[in-house]
XYZ file of C-alpha atoms in Angstrom:
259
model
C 0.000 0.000 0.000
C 2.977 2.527 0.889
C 4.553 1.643 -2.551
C 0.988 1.982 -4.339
C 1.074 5.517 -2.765
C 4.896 6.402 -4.009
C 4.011 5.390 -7.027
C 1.098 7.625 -6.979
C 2.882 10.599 -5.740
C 5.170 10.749 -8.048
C 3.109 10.046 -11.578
C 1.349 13.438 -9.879
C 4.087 15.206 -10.135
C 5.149 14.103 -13.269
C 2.380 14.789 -14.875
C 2.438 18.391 -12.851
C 5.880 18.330 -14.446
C 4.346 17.925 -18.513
C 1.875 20.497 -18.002
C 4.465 23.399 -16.803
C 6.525 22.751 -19.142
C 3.997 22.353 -22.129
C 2.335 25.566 -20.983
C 5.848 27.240 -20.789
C 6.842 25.790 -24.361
C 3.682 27.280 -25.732
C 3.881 30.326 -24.479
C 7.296 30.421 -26.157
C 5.810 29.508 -29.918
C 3.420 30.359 -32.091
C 1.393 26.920 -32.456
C -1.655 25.999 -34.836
C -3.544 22.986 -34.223
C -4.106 21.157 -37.983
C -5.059 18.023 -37.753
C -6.352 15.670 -34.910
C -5.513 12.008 -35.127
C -6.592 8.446 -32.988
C -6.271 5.231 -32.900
C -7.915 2.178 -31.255
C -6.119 0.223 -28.540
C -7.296 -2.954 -27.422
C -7.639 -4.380 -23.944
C -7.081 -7.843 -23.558
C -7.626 -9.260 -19.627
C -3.474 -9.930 -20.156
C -2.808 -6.530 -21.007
C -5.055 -5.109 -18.319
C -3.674 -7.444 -15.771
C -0.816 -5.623 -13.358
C 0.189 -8.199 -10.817
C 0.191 -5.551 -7.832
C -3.542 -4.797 -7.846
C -4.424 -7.809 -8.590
C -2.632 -8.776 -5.776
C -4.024 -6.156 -3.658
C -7.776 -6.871 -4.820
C -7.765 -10.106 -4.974
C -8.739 -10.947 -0.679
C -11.878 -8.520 -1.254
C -12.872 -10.201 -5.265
C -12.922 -13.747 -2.806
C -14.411 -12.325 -0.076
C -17.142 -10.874 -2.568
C -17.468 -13.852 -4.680
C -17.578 -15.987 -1.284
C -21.020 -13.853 -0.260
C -22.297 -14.126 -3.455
C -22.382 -17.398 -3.822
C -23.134 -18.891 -0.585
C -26.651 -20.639 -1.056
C -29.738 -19.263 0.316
C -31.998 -21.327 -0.473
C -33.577 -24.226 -3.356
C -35.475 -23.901 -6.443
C -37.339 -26.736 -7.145
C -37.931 -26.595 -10.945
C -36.519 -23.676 -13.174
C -38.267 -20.809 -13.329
C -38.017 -17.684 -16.718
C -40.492 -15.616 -18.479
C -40.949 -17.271 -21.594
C -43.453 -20.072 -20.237
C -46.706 -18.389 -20.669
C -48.706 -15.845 -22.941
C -50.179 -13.565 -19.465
C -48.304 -14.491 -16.755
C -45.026 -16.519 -16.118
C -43.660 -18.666 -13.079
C -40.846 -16.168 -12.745
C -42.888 -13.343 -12.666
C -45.677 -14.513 -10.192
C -42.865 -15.028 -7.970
C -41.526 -11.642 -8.415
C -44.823 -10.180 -7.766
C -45.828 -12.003 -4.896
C -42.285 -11.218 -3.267
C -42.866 -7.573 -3.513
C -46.061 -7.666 -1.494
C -45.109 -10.081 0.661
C -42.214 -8.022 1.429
C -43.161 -4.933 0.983
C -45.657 -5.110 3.039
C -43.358 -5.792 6.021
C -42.092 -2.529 5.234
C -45.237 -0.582 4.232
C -47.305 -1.704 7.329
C -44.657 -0.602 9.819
C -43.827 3.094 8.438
C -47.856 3.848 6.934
C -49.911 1.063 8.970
C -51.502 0.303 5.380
C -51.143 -2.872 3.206
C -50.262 -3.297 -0.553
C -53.305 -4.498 -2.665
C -51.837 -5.439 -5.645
C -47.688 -5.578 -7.269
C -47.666 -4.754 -11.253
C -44.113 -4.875 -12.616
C -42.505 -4.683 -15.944
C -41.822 -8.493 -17.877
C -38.701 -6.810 -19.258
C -37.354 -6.067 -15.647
C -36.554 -9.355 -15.226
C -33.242 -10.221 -16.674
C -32.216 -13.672 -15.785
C -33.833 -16.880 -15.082
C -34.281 -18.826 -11.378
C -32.650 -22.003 -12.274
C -33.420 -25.516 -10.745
C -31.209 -26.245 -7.449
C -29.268 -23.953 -5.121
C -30.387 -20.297 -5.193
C -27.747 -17.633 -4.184
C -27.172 -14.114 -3.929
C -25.913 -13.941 -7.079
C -28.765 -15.305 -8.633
C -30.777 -12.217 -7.180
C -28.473 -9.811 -8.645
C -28.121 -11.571 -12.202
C -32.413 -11.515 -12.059
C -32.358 -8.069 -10.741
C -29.324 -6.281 -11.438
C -30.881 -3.137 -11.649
C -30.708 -0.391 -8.603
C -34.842 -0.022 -8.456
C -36.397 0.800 -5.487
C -39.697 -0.556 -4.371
C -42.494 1.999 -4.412
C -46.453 1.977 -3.592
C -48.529 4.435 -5.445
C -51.867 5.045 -4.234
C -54.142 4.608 -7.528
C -58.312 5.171 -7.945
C -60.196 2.681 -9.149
C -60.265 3.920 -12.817
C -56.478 4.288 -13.135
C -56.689 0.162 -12.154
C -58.930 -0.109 -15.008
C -56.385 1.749 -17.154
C -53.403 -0.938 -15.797
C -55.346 -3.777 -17.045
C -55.897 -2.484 -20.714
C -52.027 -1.638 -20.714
C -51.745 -5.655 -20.543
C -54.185 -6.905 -22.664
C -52.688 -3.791 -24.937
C -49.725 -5.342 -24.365
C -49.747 -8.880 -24.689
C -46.677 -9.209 -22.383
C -46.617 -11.418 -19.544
C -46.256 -8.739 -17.005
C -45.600 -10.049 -13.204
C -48.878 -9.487 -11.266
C -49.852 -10.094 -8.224
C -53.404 -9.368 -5.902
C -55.653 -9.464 -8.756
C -57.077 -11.307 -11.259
C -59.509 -10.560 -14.418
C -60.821 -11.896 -17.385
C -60.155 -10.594 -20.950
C -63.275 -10.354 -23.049
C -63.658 -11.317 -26.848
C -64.196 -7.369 -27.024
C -60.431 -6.823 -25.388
C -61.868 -5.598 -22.399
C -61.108 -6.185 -18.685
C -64.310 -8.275 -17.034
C -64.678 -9.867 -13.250
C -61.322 -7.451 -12.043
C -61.169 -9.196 -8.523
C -58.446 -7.417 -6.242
C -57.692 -9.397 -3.164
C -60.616 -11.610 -4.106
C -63.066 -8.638 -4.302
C -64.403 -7.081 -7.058
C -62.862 -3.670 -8.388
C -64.234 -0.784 -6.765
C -63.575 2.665 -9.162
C -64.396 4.745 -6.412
C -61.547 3.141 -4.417
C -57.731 3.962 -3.627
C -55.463 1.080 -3.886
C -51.672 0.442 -3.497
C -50.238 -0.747 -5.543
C -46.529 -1.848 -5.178
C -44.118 -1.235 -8.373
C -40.505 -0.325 -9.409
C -39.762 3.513 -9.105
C -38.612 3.435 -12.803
C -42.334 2.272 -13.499
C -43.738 4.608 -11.544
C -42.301 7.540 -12.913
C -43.717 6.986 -16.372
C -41.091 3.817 -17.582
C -42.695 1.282 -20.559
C -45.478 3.986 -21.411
C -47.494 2.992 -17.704
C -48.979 6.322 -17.567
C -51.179 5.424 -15.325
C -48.845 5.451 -12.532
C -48.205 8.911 -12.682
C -51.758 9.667 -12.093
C -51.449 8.463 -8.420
C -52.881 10.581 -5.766
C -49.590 9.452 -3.732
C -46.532 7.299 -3.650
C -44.092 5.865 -1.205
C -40.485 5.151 -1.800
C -39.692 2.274 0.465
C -36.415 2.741 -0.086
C -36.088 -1.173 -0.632
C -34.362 -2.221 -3.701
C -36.352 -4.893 -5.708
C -32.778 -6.851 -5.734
C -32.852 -7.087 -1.599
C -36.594 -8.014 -1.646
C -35.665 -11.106 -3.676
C -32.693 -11.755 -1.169
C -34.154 -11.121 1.875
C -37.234 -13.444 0.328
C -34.894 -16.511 -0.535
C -33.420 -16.107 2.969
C -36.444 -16.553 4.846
C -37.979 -19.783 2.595
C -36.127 -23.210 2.283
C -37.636 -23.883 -1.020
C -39.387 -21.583 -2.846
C -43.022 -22.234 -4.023
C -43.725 -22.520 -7.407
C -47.295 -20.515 -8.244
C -49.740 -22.188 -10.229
C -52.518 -19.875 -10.013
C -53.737 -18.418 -12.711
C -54.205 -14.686 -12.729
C -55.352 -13.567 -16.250
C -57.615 -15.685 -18.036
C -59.560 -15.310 -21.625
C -63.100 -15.880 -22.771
């Protein structure tokens, strides 16, 4: 570490050194800039390699690596987003962590609960595979920084949510309500928490921040008559989640169906 900070010390002052003396040269002569030229150089893992960092980094890269990878729990089958046309294994998981969780969270600081989670299918980056689940696994699902939020929604802005999916035709995660899609394309039998969908209502609903600030076109979200930023990244929900189960469940519910 002494050495690392020699060395530092003096490539200061050499390059303190370059710039007196290019400023004195130039002050000395006339110069015109003509032409500007570059060239690529590439950056092999040999070239960027310098044994004394890597030396020096290397205790903290195995102490990382160690916390990332020590198992938290077990997946029973593999779980992605591809495996459905309204809703995936992966996703119903997602979305029924974020209330579970969040709820922990948004009962304690507003003594409310969250009705229903809507996320983005895109958020989700990785697959859950079959067998031991780690931390890594959370961060290579979620490797975004996204904080949990609850927006407080009416009952018509609800109704706009579930034309977004059936607009859509993505397999969004959702979780706390279920509907039918109509031959029309509408939303029919909207049941949140196993009740049906009052418009003169406020519910919370539990999303990403980069959702509810507009993200993927859900402009409903910004009509909220208030939100909460739980200050709980998505990432640690999943974490915290895998930590507190053995083996995870596997939801077979089915959330969206079609006449």
């Amino acid at each position: 570490m002494v050495k690392l900070k020699k060395y530092n010390g003096f490539l200061k002052l050499f390059v303190i050194f370059l710039t007196l003396f290019f400023i004195t040269s130039c002050s000395q002569k006339n110069y015109n800039l003509t032409k500007i030229e570059g060239k690529q150089l590439p950056i092999t893992e040999k070239d960027a390699e310098t044994p004394a960092i890597e030396n020096f980094i290397k205790p903290y890269r195995d102490h990382i690596n160690k916390d990332l990878d020590s198992v938290l729990a077990y997946c029973p089958e593999t779980l992605d987003k591809s495996t459905g046309k309204w809703q995936t294994s992966i996703g119903n998981l997602l979305a029924d962590v974020c209330v579970e969780r969040g709820n922990i969270v948004f009962k304690a600081r507003e003594k409310k609960s969250i009705d229903l989670c809507f996320l983005n299918h895109g958020g989700i980056r990785a697959i859950l595979p079959k067998g031991n689940v780690t931390t890594r696994t959370a961060y290579e699902i979620m490797p975004f920084e996204n904080n949990l939020v609850v927006i407080a929604l009416k009952g018509e802005q609800i109704l706009e949510m579930t034309a977004y999916i059936i607009k859509e035709k993505k397999p969004h995660p959702l979780s706390g309500m279920t509907f039918t899609i109509a031959k029309d394309n509408t939303a029919k039998n909207i049941l949140i928490q196993g009740k049906p969908l009052d418009v003169n209502k406020i519910y919370y609903v539990a999303t990403n921040d980069y959702l509810a600030n507009g993200g993927d076109s859900m402009t409903f979200f910004a009509k909220g008559v208030e939100k909460f930023d739980l200050n709980y990244k998505l990432r640690n929900v999943l974490i915290d989640y895998f930590k507190s189960v053995d083996t995870i469940p596997v939801a077979k519910d089915i959330r969206i169906t079609e006449e």
